[in-house]
Amino acid sequence: MEMQLSDYREKTTHGDTLLPVSYYCCRMPDHFRSLTLHWHEEVEITYIEEGCADYTINFEPCPVQKGDLIFISPQVLHGAVERPGHAMTSHSLLFHLSYLGSLTPDICTVKYLNPILNGKCRFTPLMRPDHPGYLEMKERFLKACRLFQEEGTAYELRVKALLTALISDLYTFGCIEKPVSARADLHAEEKIKKALTYIQDNYRENLSIQELAAICHFSETHFMHFFRKYTGTTCIEYLNRYRLSMAASALRETDALIADIALENGFQNISYFNRLFRQCFGCTPREYRKETSYV
């Protein structure tokens, strides 16, 4: 299926033009309790250091636990949610394949990188410790994370070499395959991305189910059933989670008034915002800012 890159996409910038790589250490539920369904052009590799959580990758449930490696292909929808009563610590690298040379028309680009970039091939999303090649890939990944954080001499070259080797490992150990999807599933993915695009572009407004259903050319009833089937949550729950994630970013990154942040992110009722925020993050907005702000 032809995918338009203007469809729903995470708008966070990972790295920059010269070094399109970002590292993240996430602790669930400290940093967030759920990661809303999204996609991006970058490859995402994650190592679960401690605990467990429930991922959704390409509409499929994917429970993860300590020691697992997760491989997210470009343009693949994915999200995560806290497993009640459990915490999780993970380390992630997101990088665009241009960093490895996907813009250079050589044999490596044509044969190995472009098929991943354009969706003709996808990673097997979950690798457990008993999988062939696991130890090699885990060692390369964690070393790349350390080098990227330390920023030592020529670290950019060393990280690039390790990530290139990781892609090679995925081919070598049979962890890259051609996706086999029913036409109906591909059509559903396209519809979901259109709905999510609209939510991301208009989440500050007073959105209605009628508007979102019209985007997909569905009745309201059919749209609500369709959205829950393919995302695992109701449209209102998803919208609120997205608004809360944007509000949490503003709490961490700005010194704006909490009431202003709530209003700016689509919440007209401050008490409702505070209640939902506590349900999502396990603390008040003020407590969250105190623990996570780096302004």
Short mmCIF file of C-alpha atoms in Angstrom, two decimals:
data_model
loop_
_atom_site.label_atom_id
_atom_site.label_comp_id
_atom_site.label_asym_id
_atom_site.label_seq_id
_atom_site.Cartn_x
_atom_site.Cartn_y
_atom_site.Cartn_z
CA MET A 1 0.00 0.00 0.00
CA GLU A 2 1.24 3.48 -0.82
CA MET A 3 1.55 5.47 2.43
CA GLN A 4 1.63 9.25 2.40
CA LEU A 5 4.19 10.63 4.85
CA SER A 6 1.77 13.47 5.58
CA ASP A 7 -0.52 10.99 7.36
CA TYR A 8 -0.44 10.81 11.17
CA ARG A 9 3.09 11.00 12.41
CA GLU A 10 4.75 11.76 15.69
CA LYS A 11 5.99 15.35 15.35
CA THR A 12 8.81 15.12 17.88
CA THR A 13 12.16 15.78 16.22
CA HIS A 14 14.63 12.99 16.91
CA GLY A 15 18.14 14.38 16.62
CA ASP A 16 18.89 16.84 13.84
CA THR A 17 19.74 16.85 10.13
CA LEU A 18 23.42 16.04 10.65
CA LEU A 19 22.89 13.54 13.48
CA PRO A 20 19.35 12.13 13.20
CA VAL A 21 19.61 10.01 16.35
CA SER A 22 18.03 10.33 19.80
CA TYR A 23 18.44 8.34 23.02
CA TYR A 24 15.71 7.96 25.63
CA CYS A 25 15.62 6.32 29.05
CA CYS A 26 12.01 5.88 30.09
CA ARG A 27 10.57 4.77 33.41
CA MET A 28 6.96 3.71 33.49
CA PRO A 29 4.90 4.92 35.34
CA ASP A 30 7.27 7.74 36.45
CA HIS A 31 7.52 9.36 33.01
CA PHE A 32 4.19 8.17 31.62
CA ARG A 33 1.61 5.43 32.08
CA SER A 34 0.74 5.06 28.44
CA LEU A 35 2.31 5.94 25.12
CA THR A 36 -0.41 6.79 22.64
CA LEU A 37 -0.53 5.03 19.30
CA HIS A 38 1.80 6.79 16.84
CA TRP A 39 4.35 6.26 14.11
CA HIS A 40 7.48 7.94 12.80
CA GLU A 41 9.96 7.65 9.94
CA GLU A 42 12.80 6.62 12.27
CA VAL A 43 13.80 3.12 13.27
CA GLU A 44 13.20 2.58 17.00
CA ILE A 45 15.11 0.00 19.04
CA THR A 46 14.30 -0.50 22.72
CA TYR A 47 15.82 -2.68 25.44
CA ILE A 48 13.70 -3.52 28.50
CA GLU A 49 16.09 -3.25 31.43
CA GLU A 50 13.58 -3.95 34.19
CA GLY A 51 9.91 -4.80 34.60
CA CYS A 52 7.21 -5.32 32.00
CA ALA A 53 4.53 -3.49 30.00
CA ASP A 54 2.03 -4.08 27.22
CA TYR A 55 2.95 -2.81 23.77
CA THR A 56 0.80 -2.73 20.66
CA ILE A 57 2.74 -3.00 17.40
CA ASN A 58 1.00 -2.88 14.03
CA PHE A 59 -2.35 -3.57 15.76
CA GLU A 60 -0.99 -6.72 17.43
CA PRO A 61 -0.65 -7.07 21.24
CA CYS A 62 3.00 -7.42 22.25
CA PRO A 63 3.62 -7.94 25.99
CA VAL A 64 7.26 -7.20 26.87
CA GLN A 65 9.41 -8.06 29.87
CA LYS A 66 12.91 -7.68 31.28
CA GLY A 67 15.60 -8.53 28.74
CA ASP A 68 13.46 -8.10 25.63
CA LEU A 69 14.65 -6.18 22.58
CA ILE A 70 11.96 -4.34 20.59
CA PHE A 71 12.45 -3.35 16.94
CA ILE A 72 10.02 -0.84 15.43
CA SER A 73 10.16 -0.35 11.68
CA PRO A 74 9.61 3.07 10.06
CA GLN A 75 5.92 4.01 9.61
CA VAL A 76 4.63 1.20 11.86
CA LEU A 77 1.91 2.15 14.32
CA HIS A 78 2.85 1.36 17.93
CA GLY A 79 2.05 2.32 21.49
CA ALA A 80 2.49 1.08 25.05
CA VAL A 81 0.57 0.99 28.30
CA GLU A 82 1.52 0.29 31.89
CA ARG A 83 0.75 -3.17 33.23
CA PRO A 84 -1.15 -2.48 36.48
CA GLY A 85 1.04 -2.97 39.52
CA HIS A 86 4.26 -3.22 37.51
CA ALA A 87 6.98 -0.71 36.63
CA MET A 88 9.27 -0.74 33.58
CA THR A 89 12.62 0.83 32.70
CA SER A 90 13.67 0.93 29.07
CA HIS A 91 16.43 2.36 26.88
CA SER A 92 15.67 3.44 23.31
CA LEU A 93 17.51 4.72 20.27
CA LEU A 94 15.58 6.34 17.44
CA PHE A 95 17.47 6.98 14.22
CA HIS A 96 16.67 7.78 10.63
CA LEU A 97 18.14 5.41 8.06
CA SER A 98 19.67 8.42 6.32
CA TYR A 99 22.26 8.27 9.12
CA LEU A 100 23.35 4.88 7.79
CA GLY A 101 23.46 6.10 4.20
CA SER A 102 19.96 5.54 2.82
CA LEU A 103 20.35 8.68 0.69
CA THR A 104 23.39 7.22 -1.08
CA PRO A 105 22.45 5.02 -4.09
CA ASP A 106 24.78 2.09 -3.46
CA ILE A 107 24.16 -1.66 -3.10
CA CYS A 108 23.61 -1.40 0.67
CA THR A 109 20.92 1.23 0.22
CA VAL A 110 19.13 -0.52 -2.64
CA LYS A 111 19.31 -4.04 -1.22
CA TYR A 112 18.97 -3.50 2.53
CA LEU A 113 18.02 0.00 3.70
CA ASN A 114 15.40 1.16 1.21
CA PRO A 115 13.19 -1.95 1.61
CA ILE A 116 12.98 -1.12 5.33
CA LEU A 117 12.43 2.58 4.74
CA ASN A 118 9.62 2.11 2.21
CA GLY A 119 7.85 -0.67 4.12
CA LYS A 120 8.62 -3.54 1.75
CA CYS A 121 10.42 -5.25 4.62
CA ARG A 122 9.75 -4.99 8.35
CA PHE A 123 11.53 -6.05 11.50
CA THR A 124 10.27 -8.91 13.62
CA PRO A 125 9.18 -6.63 16.47
CA LEU A 126 10.14 -8.68 19.54
CA MET A 127 13.35 -10.54 20.35
CA ARG A 128 13.74 -12.53 23.55
CA PRO A 129 17.03 -13.75 25.13
CA ASP A 130 16.68 -17.26 23.65
CA HIS A 131 16.62 -15.96 20.05
CA PRO A 132 19.72 -16.62 17.89
CA GLY A 133 21.89 -13.52 17.73
CA TYR A 134 20.30 -11.93 20.81
CA LEU A 135 23.50 -11.52 22.81
CA GLU A 136 25.38 -9.92 19.91
CA MET A 137 22.57 -7.48 19.21
CA LYS A 138 22.01 -6.61 22.86
CA GLU A 139 25.74 -5.89 23.29
CA ARG A 140 25.88 -3.70 20.17
CA PHE A 141 22.76 -1.79 21.16
CA LEU A 142 23.77 -1.04 24.74
CA LYS A 143 27.25 -0.02 23.60
CA ALA A 144 25.69 2.38 21.07
CA CYS A 145 23.55 3.87 23.86
CA ARG A 146 26.58 4.42 26.09
CA LEU A 147 28.65 5.98 23.31
CA PHE A 148 25.83 8.29 22.30
CA GLN A 149 25.42 9.54 25.87
CA GLU A 150 29.14 9.93 26.58
CA GLU A 151 29.90 11.79 23.32
CA GLY A 152 33.56 10.79 23.29
CA THR A 153 36.03 11.15 20.43
CA ALA A 154 34.46 10.21 17.08
CA TYR A 155 31.42 8.77 18.86
CA GLU A 156 29.23 9.58 15.85
CA LEU A 157 31.23 7.20 13.66
CA ARG A 158 31.23 4.46 16.28
CA VAL A 159 27.49 4.72 16.89
CA LYS A 160 26.87 4.66 13.13
CA ALA A 161 29.02 1.53 12.78
CA LEU A 162 27.17 -0.23 15.61
CA LEU A 163 23.72 0.61 14.22
CA THR A 164 24.78 -0.54 10.75
CA ALA A 165 25.98 -3.80 12.29
CA LEU A 166 22.65 -4.17 14.09
CA ILE A 167 20.74 -3.90 10.80
CA SER A 168 23.10 -6.50 9.34
CA ASP A 169 22.44 -8.76 12.35
CA LEU A 170 18.69 -8.47 11.83
CA TYR A 171 19.07 -9.70 8.25
CA THR A 172 21.57 -12.40 9.25
CA PHE A 173 19.39 -13.86 12.00
CA GLY A 174 16.13 -13.78 10.05
CA CYS A 175 14.51 -10.87 11.87
CA ILE A 176 13.50 -8.92 8.76
CA GLU A 177 10.60 -10.16 6.69
CA LYS A 178 8.17 -9.02 4.04
CA PRO A 179 4.87 -8.00 5.69
CA VAL A 180 1.89 -10.18 4.85
CA SER A 181 -1.26 -8.15 5.46
CA ALA A 182 -4.81 -8.58 4.25
CA ARG A 183 -6.10 -5.79 2.07
CA ALA A 184 -8.75 -5.02 4.70
CA ASP A 185 -6.05 -4.52 7.34
CA LEU A 186 -4.10 -2.17 5.09
CA HIS A 187 -7.28 -0.20 4.42
CA ALA A 188 -7.97 -0.02 8.17
CA GLU A 189 -4.43 1.21 8.83
CA GLU A 190 -4.90 4.00 6.32
CA LYS A 191 -8.21 5.04 7.92
CA ILE A 192 -6.73 4.98 11.44
CA LYS A 193 -3.80 7.15 10.36
CA LYS A 194 -6.20 9.68 8.87
CA ALA A 195 -8.17 9.86 12.12
CA LEU A 196 -5.01 10.18 14.19
CA THR A 197 -3.70 12.88 11.88
CA TYR A 198 -6.82 14.90 12.47
CA ILE A 199 -6.58 14.45 16.25
CA GLN A 200 -2.95 15.56 16.31
CA ASP A 201 -3.64 18.62 14.16
CA ASN A 202 -6.77 19.67 16.07
CA TYR A 203 -6.46 18.31 19.63
CA ARG A 204 -6.57 21.82 21.08
CA GLU A 205 -10.07 22.30 19.65
CA ASN A 206 -13.41 20.93 20.85
CA LEU A 207 -13.37 17.82 18.66
CA SER A 208 -16.47 15.71 18.07
CA ILE A 209 -16.98 12.08 17.08
CA GLN A 210 -18.97 13.37 14.11
CA GLU A 211 -15.92 15.23 12.76
CA LEU A 212 -13.64 12.24 13.15
CA ALA A 213 -16.15 9.83 11.63
CA ALA A 214 -16.47 12.10 8.61
CA ILE A 215 -12.69 11.92 8.06
CA CYS A 216 -13.04 8.16 7.56
CA HIS A 217 -16.40 8.39 5.74
CA PHE A 218 -18.05 6.29 8.48
CA SER A 219 -21.18 6.71 10.55
CA GLU A 220 -20.49 7.74 14.15
CA THR A 221 -21.47 4.32 15.51
CA HIS A 222 -19.32 2.43 13.02
CA PHE A 223 -16.39 4.77 13.60
CA MET A 224 -16.48 4.27 17.38
CA HIS A 225 -16.48 0.47 17.00
CA PHE A 226 -13.79 0.66 14.30
CA PHE A 227 -11.51 2.92 16.35
CA ARG A 228 -11.73 0.74 19.46
CA LYS A 229 -11.13 -2.45 17.46
CA TYR A 230 -7.89 -1.20 15.89
CA THR A 231 -6.46 0.94 18.68
CA GLY A 232 -7.63 -0.93 21.77
CA THR A 233 -9.15 2.21 23.28
CA THR A 234 -12.09 4.53 22.71
CA CYS A 235 -11.65 7.66 20.64
CA ILE A 236 -12.30 9.90 23.67
CA GLU A 237 -9.77 7.99 25.78
CA TYR A 238 -7.18 8.31 23.04
CA LEU A 239 -7.85 12.03 22.58
CA ASN A 240 -7.52 12.66 26.31
CA ARG A 241 -4.29 10.65 26.51
CA TYR A 242 -2.83 12.59 23.62
CA ARG A 243 -3.82 15.90 25.20
CA LEU A 244 -2.34 14.78 28.52
CA SER A 245 0.94 13.73 26.88
CA MET A 246 1.24 17.17 25.28
CA ALA A 247 0.39 18.85 28.58
CA ALA A 248 3.02 16.74 30.36
CA SER A 249 5.64 17.87 27.84
CA ALA A 250 4.71 21.49 28.50
CA LEU A 251 4.98 20.93 32.26
CA ARG A 252 8.49 19.52 31.83
CA GLU A 253 9.74 22.01 29.29
CA THR A 254 8.11 25.36 30.18
CA ASP A 255 7.24 27.43 33.23
CA ALA A 256 3.75 28.32 31.96
CA LEU A 257 0.89 28.35 34.45
CA ILE A 258 -0.76 24.95 34.88
CA ALA A 259 -4.19 26.40 34.10
CA ASP A 260 -2.86 27.90 30.86
CA ILE A 261 -1.28 24.57 29.89
CA ALA A 262 -4.58 22.79 30.45
CA LEU A 263 -6.48 25.29 28.30
CA GLU A 264 -3.80 25.30 25.58
CA ASN A 265 -4.09 21.53 25.28
CA GLY A 266 -7.84 21.26 24.89
CA PHE A 267 -9.08 21.03 28.48
CA GLN A 268 -11.71 23.66 29.21
CA ASN A 269 -12.37 22.38 32.74
CA ILE A 270 -9.33 22.57 35.04
CA SER A 271 -10.77 20.19 37.65
CA TYR A 272 -11.38 17.60 34.91
CA PHE A 273 -7.81 18.09 33.66
CA ASN A 274 -6.38 17.60 37.16
CA ARG A 275 -8.43 14.46 37.71
CA LEU A 276 -7.45 12.88 34.38
CA PHE A 277 -3.80 13.84 34.88
CA ARG A 278 -3.69 12.10 38.26
CA GLN A 279 -5.32 9.00 36.75
CA CYS A 280 -2.77 8.94 33.92
CA PHE A 281 0.44 9.85 35.77
CA GLY A 282 -0.36 8.94 39.37
CA CYS A 283 0.31 12.47 40.64
CA THR A 284 -0.94 16.03 40.28
CA PRO A 285 0.38 18.30 37.49
CA ARG A 286 2.25 20.33 40.11
CA GLU A 287 3.91 17.22 41.57
CA TYR A 288 4.77 16.00 38.06
CA ARG A 289 6.44 19.31 37.20
CA LYS A 290 8.44 19.25 40.45
CA GLU A 291 9.78 15.74 39.71
CA THR A 292 10.45 16.03 35.98
CA SER A 293 10.98 19.70 35.02
CA TYR A 294 14.35 20.70 33.60
CA VAL A 295 13.49 24.37 32.96
#
